[in-house]
Coordinates of C-alpha atoms in Angstrom, one line a residue:
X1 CA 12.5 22.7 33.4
X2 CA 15.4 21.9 31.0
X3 CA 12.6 19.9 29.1
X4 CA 10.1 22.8 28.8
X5 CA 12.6 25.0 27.5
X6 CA 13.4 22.4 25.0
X7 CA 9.9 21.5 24.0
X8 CA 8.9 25.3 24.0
X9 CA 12.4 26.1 21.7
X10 CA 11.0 23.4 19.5
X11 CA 7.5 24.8 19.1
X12 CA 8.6 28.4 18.2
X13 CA 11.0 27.0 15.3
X14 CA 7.8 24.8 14.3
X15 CA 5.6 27.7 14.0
X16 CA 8.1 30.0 12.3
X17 CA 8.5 27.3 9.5
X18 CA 12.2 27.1 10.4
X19 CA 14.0 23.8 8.7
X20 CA 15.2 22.3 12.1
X21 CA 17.5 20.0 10.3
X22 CA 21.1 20.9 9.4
X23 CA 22.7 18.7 5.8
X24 CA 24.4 17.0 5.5
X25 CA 23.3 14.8 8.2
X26 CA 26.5 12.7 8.2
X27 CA 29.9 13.3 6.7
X28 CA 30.4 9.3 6.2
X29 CA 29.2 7.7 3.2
X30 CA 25.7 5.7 4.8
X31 CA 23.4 3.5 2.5
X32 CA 20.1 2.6 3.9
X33 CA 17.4 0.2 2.4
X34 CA 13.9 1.4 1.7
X35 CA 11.4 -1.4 1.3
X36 CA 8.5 0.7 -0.7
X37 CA 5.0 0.7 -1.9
X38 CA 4.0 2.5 -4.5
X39 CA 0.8 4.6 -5.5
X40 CA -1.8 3.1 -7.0
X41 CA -1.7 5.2 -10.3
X42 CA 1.7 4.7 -11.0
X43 CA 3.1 1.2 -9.7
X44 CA 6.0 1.3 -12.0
X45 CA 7.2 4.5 -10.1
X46 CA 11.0 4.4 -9.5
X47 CA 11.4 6.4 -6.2
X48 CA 15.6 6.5 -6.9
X49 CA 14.4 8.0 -10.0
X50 CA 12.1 11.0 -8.9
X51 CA 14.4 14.5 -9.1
X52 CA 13.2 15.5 -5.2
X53 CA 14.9 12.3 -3.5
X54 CA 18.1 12.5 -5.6
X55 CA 18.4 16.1 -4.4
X56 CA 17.5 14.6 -0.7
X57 CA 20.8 12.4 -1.2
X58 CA 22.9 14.8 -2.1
X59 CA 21.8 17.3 0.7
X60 CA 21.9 14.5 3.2
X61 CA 24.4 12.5 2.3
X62 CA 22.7 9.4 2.9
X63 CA 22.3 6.8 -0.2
X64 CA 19.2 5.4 -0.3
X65 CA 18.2 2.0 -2.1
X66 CA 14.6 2.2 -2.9
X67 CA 13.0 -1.5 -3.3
X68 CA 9.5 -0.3 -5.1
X69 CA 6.4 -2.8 -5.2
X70 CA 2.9 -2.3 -6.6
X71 CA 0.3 -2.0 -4.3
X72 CA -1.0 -5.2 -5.4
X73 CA 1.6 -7.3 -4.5
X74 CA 2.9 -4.7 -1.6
X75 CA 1.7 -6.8 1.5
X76 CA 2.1 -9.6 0.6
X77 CA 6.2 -8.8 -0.2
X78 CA 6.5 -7.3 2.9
X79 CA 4.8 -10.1 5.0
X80 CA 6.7 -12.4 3.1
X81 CA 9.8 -10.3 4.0
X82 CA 8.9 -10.1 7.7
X83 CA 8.9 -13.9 7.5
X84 CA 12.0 -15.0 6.2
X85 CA 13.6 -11.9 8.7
X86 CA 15.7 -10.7 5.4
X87 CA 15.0 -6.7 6.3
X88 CA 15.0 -3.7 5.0
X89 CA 16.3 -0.7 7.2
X90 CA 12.9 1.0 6.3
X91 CA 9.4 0.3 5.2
X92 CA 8.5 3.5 3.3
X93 CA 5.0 4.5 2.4
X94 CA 3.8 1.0 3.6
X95 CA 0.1 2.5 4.9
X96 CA 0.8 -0.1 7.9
X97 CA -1.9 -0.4 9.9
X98 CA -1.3 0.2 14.1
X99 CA -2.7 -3.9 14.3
X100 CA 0.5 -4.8 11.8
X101 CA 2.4 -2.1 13.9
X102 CA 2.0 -3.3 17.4
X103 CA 2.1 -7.0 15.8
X104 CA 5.2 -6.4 14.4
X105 CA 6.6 -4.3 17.0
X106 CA 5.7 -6.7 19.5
X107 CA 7.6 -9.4 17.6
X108 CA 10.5 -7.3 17.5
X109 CA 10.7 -6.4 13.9
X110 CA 10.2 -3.0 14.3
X111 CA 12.1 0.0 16.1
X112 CA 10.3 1.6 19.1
X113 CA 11.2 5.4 17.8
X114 CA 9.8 6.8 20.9
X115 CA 13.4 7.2 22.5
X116 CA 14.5 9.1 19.2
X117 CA 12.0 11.4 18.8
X118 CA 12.7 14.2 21.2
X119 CA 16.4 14.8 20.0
X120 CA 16.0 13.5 16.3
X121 CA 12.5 14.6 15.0
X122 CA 12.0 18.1 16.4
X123 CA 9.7 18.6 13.5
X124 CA 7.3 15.6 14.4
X125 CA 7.6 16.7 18.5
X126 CA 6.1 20.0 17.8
X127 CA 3.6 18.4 15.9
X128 CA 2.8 15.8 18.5
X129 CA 2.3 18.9 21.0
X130 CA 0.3 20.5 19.2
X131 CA -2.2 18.6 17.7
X132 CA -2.9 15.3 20.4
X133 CA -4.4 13.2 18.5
X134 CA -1.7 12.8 16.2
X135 CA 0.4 11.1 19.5
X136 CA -3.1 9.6 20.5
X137 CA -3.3 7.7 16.8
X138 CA -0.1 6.3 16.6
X139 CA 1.1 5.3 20.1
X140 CA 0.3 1.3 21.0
X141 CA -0.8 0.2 24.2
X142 CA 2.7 -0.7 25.3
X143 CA 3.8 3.0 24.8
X144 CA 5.8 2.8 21.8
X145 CA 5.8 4.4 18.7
X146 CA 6.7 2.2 15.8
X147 CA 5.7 4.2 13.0
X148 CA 5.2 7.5 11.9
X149 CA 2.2 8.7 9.8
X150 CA 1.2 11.2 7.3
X151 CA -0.4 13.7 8.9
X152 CA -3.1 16.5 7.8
X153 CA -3.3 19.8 9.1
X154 CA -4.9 21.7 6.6
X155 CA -8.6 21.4 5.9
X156 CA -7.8 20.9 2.5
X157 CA -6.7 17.7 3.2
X158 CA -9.0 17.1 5.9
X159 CA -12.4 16.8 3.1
X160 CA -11.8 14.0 1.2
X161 CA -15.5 13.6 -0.1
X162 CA -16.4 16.4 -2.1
X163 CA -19.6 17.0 -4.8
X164 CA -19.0 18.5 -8.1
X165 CA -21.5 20.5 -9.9
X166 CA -22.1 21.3 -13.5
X167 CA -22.4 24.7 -13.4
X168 CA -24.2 24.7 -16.6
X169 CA -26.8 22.3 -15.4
X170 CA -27.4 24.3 -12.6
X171 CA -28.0 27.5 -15.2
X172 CA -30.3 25.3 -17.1
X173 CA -32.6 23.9 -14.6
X174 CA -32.7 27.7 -12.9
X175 CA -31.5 26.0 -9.8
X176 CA -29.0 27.1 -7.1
X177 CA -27.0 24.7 -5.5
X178 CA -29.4 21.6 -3.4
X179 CA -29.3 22.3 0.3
X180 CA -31.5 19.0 0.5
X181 CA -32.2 15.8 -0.7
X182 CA -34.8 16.6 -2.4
X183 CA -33.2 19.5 -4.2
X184 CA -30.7 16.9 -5.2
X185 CA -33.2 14.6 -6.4
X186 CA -34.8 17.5 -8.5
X187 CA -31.4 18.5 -10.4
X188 CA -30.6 15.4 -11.0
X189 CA -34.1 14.6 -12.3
X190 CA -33.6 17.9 -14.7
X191 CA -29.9 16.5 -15.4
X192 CA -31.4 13.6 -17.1
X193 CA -34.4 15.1 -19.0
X194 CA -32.5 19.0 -20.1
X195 CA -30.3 17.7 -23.0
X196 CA -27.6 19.3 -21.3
X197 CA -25.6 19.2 -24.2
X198 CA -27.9 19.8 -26.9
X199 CA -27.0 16.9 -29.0
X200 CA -31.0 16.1 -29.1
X201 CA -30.1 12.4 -27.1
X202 CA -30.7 11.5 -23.8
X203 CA -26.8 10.9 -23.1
X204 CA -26.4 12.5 -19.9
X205 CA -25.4 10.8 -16.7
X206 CA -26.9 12.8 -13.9
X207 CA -24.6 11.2 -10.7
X208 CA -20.9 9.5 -11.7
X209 CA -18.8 8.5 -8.2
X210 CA -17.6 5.5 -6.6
X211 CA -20.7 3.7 -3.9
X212 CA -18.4 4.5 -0.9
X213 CA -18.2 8.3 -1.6
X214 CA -21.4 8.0 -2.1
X215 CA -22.5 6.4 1.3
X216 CA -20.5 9.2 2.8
X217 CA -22.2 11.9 1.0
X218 CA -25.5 11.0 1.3
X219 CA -25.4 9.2 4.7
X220 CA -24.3 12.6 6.6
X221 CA -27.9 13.9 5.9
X222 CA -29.0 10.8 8.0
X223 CA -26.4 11.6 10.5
X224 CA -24.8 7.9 9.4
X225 CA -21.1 7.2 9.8
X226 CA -20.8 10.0 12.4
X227 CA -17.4 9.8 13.9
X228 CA -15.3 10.6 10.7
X229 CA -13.4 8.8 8.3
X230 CA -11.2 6.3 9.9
X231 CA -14.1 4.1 11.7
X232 CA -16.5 2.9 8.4
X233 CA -18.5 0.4 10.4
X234 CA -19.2 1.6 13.9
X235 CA -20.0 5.1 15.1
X236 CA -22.4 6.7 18.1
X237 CA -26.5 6.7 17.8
X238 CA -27.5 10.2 18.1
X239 CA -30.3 9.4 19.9
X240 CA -28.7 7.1 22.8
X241 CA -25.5 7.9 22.9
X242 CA -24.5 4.5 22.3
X243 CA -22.0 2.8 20.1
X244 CA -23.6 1.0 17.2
X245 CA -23.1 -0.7 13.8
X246 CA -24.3 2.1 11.8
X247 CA -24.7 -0.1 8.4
X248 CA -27.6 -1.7 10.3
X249 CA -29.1 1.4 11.9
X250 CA -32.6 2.1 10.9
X251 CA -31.5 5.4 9.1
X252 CA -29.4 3.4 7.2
X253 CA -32.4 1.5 5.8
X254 CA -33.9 4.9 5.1
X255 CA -31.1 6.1 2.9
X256 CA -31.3 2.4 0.9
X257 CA -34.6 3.6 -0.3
X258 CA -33.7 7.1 -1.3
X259 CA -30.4 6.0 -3.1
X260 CA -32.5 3.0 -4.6
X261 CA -35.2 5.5 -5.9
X262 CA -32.4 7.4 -7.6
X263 CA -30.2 4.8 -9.0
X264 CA -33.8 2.9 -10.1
X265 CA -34.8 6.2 -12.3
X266 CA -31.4 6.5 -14.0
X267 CA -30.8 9.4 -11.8
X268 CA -27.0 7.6 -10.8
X269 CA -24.4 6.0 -13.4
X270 CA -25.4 2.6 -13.9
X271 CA -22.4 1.2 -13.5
X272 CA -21.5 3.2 -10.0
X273 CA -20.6 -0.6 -8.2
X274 CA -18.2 -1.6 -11.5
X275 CA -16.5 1.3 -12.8
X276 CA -16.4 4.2 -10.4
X277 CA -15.6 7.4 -11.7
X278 CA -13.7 5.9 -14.8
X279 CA -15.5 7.5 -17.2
X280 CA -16.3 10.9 -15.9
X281 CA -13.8 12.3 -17.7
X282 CA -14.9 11.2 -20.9
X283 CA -18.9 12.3 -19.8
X284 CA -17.2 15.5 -19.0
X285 CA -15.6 16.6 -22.6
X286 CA -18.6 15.9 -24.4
X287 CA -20.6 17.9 -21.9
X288 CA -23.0 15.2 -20.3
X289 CA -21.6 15.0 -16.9
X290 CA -23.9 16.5 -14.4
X291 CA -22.3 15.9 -10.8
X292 CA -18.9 13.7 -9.9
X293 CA -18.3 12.6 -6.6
X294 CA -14.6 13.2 -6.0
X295 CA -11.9 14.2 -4.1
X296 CA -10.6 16.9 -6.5
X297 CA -12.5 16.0 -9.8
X298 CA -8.9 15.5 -11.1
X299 CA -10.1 13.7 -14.3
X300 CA -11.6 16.2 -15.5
X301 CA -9.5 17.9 -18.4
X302 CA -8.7 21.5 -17.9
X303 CA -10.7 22.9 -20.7
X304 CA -14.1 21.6 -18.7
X305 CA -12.9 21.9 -15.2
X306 CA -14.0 25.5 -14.3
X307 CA -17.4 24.3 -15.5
X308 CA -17.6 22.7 -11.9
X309 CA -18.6 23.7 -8.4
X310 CA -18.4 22.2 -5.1
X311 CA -21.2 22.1 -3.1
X312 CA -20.2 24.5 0.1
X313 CA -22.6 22.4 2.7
X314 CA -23.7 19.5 3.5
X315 CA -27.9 18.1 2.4
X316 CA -30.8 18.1 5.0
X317 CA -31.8 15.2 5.5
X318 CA -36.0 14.1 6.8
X319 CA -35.5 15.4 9.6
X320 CA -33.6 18.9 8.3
X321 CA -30.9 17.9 9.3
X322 CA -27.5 17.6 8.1
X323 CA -23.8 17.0 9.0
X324 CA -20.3 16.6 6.9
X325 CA -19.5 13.2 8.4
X326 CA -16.4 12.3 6.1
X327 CA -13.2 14.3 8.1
X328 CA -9.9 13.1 9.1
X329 CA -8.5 13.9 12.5
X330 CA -5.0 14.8 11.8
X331 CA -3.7 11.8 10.4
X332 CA -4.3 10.4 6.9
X333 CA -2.5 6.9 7.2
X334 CA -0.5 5.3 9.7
X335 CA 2.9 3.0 9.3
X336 CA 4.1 5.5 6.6
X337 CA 7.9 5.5 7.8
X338 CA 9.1 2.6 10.1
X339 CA 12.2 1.3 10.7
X340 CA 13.4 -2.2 11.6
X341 CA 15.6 -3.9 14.0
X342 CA 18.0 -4.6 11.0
X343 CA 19.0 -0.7 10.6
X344 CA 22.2 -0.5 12.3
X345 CA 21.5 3.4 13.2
X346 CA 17.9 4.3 13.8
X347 CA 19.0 8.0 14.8
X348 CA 19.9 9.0 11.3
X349 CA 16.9 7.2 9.8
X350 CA 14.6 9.3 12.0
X351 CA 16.7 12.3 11.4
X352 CA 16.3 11.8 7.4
X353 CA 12.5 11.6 7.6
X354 CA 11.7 14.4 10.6
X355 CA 12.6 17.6 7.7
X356 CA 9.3 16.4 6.2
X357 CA 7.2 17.2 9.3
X358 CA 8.2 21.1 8.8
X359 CA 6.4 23.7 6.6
X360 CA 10.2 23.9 4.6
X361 CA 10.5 20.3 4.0
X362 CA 7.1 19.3 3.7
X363 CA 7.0 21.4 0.4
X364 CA 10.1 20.0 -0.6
X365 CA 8.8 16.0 0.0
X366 CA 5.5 17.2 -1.5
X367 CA 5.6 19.5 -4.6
X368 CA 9.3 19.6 -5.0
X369 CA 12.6 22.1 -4.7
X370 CA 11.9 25.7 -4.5
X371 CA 13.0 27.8 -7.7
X372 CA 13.5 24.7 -9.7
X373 CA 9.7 23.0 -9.5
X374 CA 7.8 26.1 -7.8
X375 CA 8.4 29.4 -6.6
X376 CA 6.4 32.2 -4.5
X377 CA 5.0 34.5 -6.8
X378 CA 3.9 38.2 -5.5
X379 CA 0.2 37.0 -5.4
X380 CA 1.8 35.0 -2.4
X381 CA 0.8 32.0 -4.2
X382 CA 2.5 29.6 -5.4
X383 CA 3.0 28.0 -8.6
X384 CA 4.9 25.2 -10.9
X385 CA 8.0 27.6 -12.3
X386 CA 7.6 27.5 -16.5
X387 CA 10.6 25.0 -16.9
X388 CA 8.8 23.0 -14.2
X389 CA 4.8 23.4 -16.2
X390 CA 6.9 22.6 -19.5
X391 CA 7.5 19.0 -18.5
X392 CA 3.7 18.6 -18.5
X393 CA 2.5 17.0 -22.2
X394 CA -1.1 17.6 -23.1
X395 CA -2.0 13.7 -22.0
X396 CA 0.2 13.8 -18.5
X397 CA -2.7 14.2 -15.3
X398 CA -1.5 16.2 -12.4
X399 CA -0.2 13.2 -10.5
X400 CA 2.1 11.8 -13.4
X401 CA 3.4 15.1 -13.6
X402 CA 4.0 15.9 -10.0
X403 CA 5.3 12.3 -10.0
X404 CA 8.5 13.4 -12.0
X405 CA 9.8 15.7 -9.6
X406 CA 8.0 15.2 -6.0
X407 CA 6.2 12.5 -3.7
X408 CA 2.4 14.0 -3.1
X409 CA 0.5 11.5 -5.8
X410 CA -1.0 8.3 -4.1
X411 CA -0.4 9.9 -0.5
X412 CA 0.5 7.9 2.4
X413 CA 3.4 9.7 2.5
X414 CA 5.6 10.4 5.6
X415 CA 5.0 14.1 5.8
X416 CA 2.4 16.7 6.9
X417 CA 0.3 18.6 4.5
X418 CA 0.0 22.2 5.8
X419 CA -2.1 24.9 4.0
X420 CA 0.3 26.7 2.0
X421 CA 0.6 24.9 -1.0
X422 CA -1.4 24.5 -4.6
X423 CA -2.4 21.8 -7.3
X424 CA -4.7 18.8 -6.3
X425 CA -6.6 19.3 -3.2
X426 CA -5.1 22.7 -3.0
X427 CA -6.9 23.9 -6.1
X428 CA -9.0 26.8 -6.2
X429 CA -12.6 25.2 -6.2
X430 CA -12.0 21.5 -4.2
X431 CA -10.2 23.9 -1.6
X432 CA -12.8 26.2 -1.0
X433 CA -15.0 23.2 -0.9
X434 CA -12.8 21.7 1.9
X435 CA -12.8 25.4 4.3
X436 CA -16.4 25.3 3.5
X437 CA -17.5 22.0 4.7
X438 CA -15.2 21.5 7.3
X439 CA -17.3 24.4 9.2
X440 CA -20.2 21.9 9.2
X441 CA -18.7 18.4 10.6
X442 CA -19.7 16.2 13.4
X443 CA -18.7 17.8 16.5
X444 CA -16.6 14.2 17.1
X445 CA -13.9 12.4 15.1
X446 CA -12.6 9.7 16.1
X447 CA -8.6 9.8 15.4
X448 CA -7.5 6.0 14.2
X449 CA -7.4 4.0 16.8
X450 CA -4.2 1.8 18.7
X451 CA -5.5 -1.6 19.6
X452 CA -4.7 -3.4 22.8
X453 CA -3.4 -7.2 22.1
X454 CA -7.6 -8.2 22.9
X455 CA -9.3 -5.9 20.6
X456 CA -7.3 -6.6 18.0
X457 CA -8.2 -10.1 17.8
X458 CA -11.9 -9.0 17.7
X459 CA -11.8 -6.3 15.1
X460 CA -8.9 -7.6 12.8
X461 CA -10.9 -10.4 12.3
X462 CA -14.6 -9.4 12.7
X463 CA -14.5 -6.2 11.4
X464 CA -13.5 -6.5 7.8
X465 CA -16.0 -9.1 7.5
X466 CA -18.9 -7.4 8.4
X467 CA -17.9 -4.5 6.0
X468 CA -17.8 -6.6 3.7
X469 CA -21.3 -8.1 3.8
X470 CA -22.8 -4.6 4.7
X471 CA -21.1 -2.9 1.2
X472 CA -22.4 -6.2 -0.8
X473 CA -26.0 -5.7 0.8
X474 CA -26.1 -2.2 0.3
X475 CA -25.0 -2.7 -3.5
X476 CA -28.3 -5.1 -4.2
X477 CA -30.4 -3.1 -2.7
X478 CA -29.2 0.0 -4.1
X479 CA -29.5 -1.6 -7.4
X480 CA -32.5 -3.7 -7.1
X481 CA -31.5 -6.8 -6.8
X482 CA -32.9 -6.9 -3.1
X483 CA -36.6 -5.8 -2.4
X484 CA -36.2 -3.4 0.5
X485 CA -38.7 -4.9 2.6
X486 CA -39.3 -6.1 6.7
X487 CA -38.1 -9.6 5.7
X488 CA -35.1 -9.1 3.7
X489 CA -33.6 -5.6 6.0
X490 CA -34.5 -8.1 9.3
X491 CA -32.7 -11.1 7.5
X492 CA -30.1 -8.4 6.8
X493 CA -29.4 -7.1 10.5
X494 CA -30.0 -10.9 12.2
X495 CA -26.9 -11.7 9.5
X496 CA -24.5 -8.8 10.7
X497 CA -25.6 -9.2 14.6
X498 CA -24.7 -13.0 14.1
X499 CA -21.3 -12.1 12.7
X500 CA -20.2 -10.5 16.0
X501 CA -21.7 -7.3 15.9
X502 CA -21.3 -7.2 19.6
X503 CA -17.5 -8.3 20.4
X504 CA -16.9 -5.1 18.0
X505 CA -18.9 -2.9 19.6
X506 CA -17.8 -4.3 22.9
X507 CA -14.3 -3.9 21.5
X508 CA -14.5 -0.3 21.0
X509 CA -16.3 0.2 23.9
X510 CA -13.0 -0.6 25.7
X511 CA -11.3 1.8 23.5
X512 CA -13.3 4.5 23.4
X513 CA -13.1 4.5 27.6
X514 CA -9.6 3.8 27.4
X515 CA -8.9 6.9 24.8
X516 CA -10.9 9.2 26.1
X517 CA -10.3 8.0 30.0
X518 CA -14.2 6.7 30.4
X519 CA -15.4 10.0 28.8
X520 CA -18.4 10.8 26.1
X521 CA -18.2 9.1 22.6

């Protein structure tokens, strides 16, 4: 009984958006050792150095030393690290994987936090209650917890594949947005041929994203990839119930052809496998961008950006068809905050990070300190204050300038992203996007999955591999280089099966049954 009332105490302060934590959280003077990885855009990022974690000091009074490494060179520092036993107290932002978890925590590198959590992390506890699959995701199969995640609860955050529309290509072809494939094929068909920007040359570039967005896109009108997100190799035929490789699947082959028919007629950038999205910003100012694949369509400037529109739900496919396949359960990443053997007080370390897990503190981890980098304004939205906006030059992109004050850019933070908040994925139109498609997801996602000892021999080492050779396949024959044919798309599936297509599937068989106690996929 004294539990429930706990537990129940907890979830009403969770709800309320009550800051469970009291600061300082110690009156001694307490350094601790952060072992960090930086984002991607910024790997020069000095964490000591960003105004939202000096505050954090001073209301904790805890000193942290932030050790930063590029991305590049991350895990490899870290393994190296784990190696030579020379530890931090915490690995911050490390995107660890629940193989390197239960590896590690098995080896006794890493803190089981499990017996903190309850009395420490109120924040995260509620959390854990109320969305299951958060405890399901990040628990190993001995029953510990060795690190905490970054979790998603907003829908926002949810959608990471969205399409962008020129709104003005749209207008000139007299179209509304496609509902099918073959609507898409028809706009981008007028993209290429309207002289969108009436320079008299054919300059436009119908389709700009990266392949993978792409594959997810496109793939969910061939109900491909259909258990979300975090599993990009195996998922459930619709038609048996049964788990498969879905890279292999005959649909698969279907969508080859259709991609290959586009990118074959100029209809996609030419470079999609080489340069991404790179230069959508540039096709964008000089108005010969027709659609970008995106998450926010962040590189576009802020003169063109309102010329674009998400596309609300997802393309029929044949059969008419057609599902949002790319979701997240309500984790983004894994292994975002753990702490090691080598902290002397593990309490206070889970203490420091469980503010973040709250409506309060995740806006303060996220976009900053209230009344210095945003306030509430009567709309009931909020916004950067105007000392805040005035720190942004002309040539700064949203991240760099969040980056100066706050810890959202590059993600894999140790926090949860709730609704109420603005910029990136929040904006106007990739948000409306998001509470759009979310309506119109598979009806199944798989949350990221904890590995027994077994299965992680099979798909750390079997997995990745076949990836691999299904994204280089997919490339040739997208681009031509490979004659869709019987020969080459049986050579194709003989190669993958022979790879050990069937210890993987076999592997998450056991999982699957063991997740969802011998349940439907």
């Amino acid at each position: 009984m004294k539990k429930l009332v706990a537990l129940l105490l907890v979830a009403m302060m969770f709800v309320s958006g009550t800051a469970l934590a009291e600061f300082p959280l110690t009156t001694e003077p307490v350094t601790m050792t952060f072992l960090s990885r930086t984002p991607a855009f910024f790997p020069g990022q000095d964490f000591a150095n960003v105004d939202n974690m000096k505050a954090y000091e001073e209301m904790t009074g805890i000193h942290v030393e932030f050790d930063n490494y590029d991305p590049s060179v991350f895990a490899n520092t870290l393994a190296a690290t784990i190696a030579g036993g020379e530890l931090p107290d915490v690995i911050f932002r490390g995107n660890l994987s629940n193989v390197q978890l239960y590896e590690w925590g098995d080896q006794g590198f890493l803190v089981d936090l499990t017996p903190y959590l309850e009395e420490y992390a109120p924040n995260f506890t509620a959390l854990m209650e109320q969305y299951p699959d958060i405890r399901m995701s990040i628990t190993a199969p001995d029953g510990a917890i060795y690190g905490l995640p970054q979790a998603v609860i907003a829908p926002e955050m949810r959608v990471p594949s969205k399409m962008f529309i020129n709104k003005n290509a749209l207008e000139q072809a007299g179209m509304e947005q496609p509902t099918t494939l073959d609507d898409l094929y028809n706009l981008l068909v007028a993209i290429r041929d309207g002289d969108m920007n009436g320079n008299g040359e054919a300059d436009e570039v119908p389709l700009v994203g990266t392949a993978d967005t792409l594959y997810k896109i496109i793939g969910g009108a061939y109900n491909l990839r259909n258990r979300g997100n975090h599993h990009n190799v195996v998922d459930v035929d619709p038609e048996t119930n049964e788990l498969r490789i879905w890279g292999i699947a005959d649909e698969a082959r279907e969508m080859l052809v259709y991609l290959n028919k586009l990118y074959s007629e100029k209809l996609l950038d030419q470079e999609l496998f080489t340069n991404g999205t790179n230069n959508a910003g540039a096709l964008a100012t000089s108005d010969a961008l027709g659609i970008v694949l995106h998450t926010t369509a962040s590189m576009i400037s802020n003169e063109k950006i309102n010329d674009y529109v998400g596309l609300k739900k997802p393309l029929l496919g044949p059969d008419g068809t057609g599902y949002f396949n790319d979701v997240r359960s309500n984790l983004h990443s894994t292994g975002n905050f753990c702490v090691t053997t080598a902290c002397e007080n593990p309490a206070l370390a889970v203490q420091w990070v469980d503010y973040f897990y709250g409506l309060e503190g995740s806006r303060f981890m996220l976009v900053g300190q209230e009344g210095i980098d945003w306030e509430i304004k009567e709309d009931g939205k909020g916004y950067w204050t105007d000392a805040c906006a005035a720190r942004r030059t002309d040539d700064m992109s949203q991240d760099a300038f969040i980056s100066l004050f706050a810890m959202w850019p590059g993600g894999r933070v140790p926090a949860a992203f709730y609704s109420d908040m603005w910029g990136g994925e929040y904006s106007d139109e990739p948000a409306a996007t998001a509470k759009s498609m979310i309506n119109y997801t598979i009806p199944t996602v798989w949350p990221i999955f904890a590995w027994t000892e077994e299965e992680n021999e099979v798909v750390s080492t079997v997995e990745s591999d076949i990836k691999s050779f299904i994204n280089n396949f997919f490339a040739q024959a997208v681009a031509g280089e490979v004659e869709l044919n019987d020969d080459t798309w049986n050579d194709f599936v003989a190669n993958v099966n022979s790879m050990g297509a069937d210890e993987l599937l076999g592997a998450y068989q056991t999982a699957v049954e063991r997740i969802y106690e011998g349940g439907a996929f």
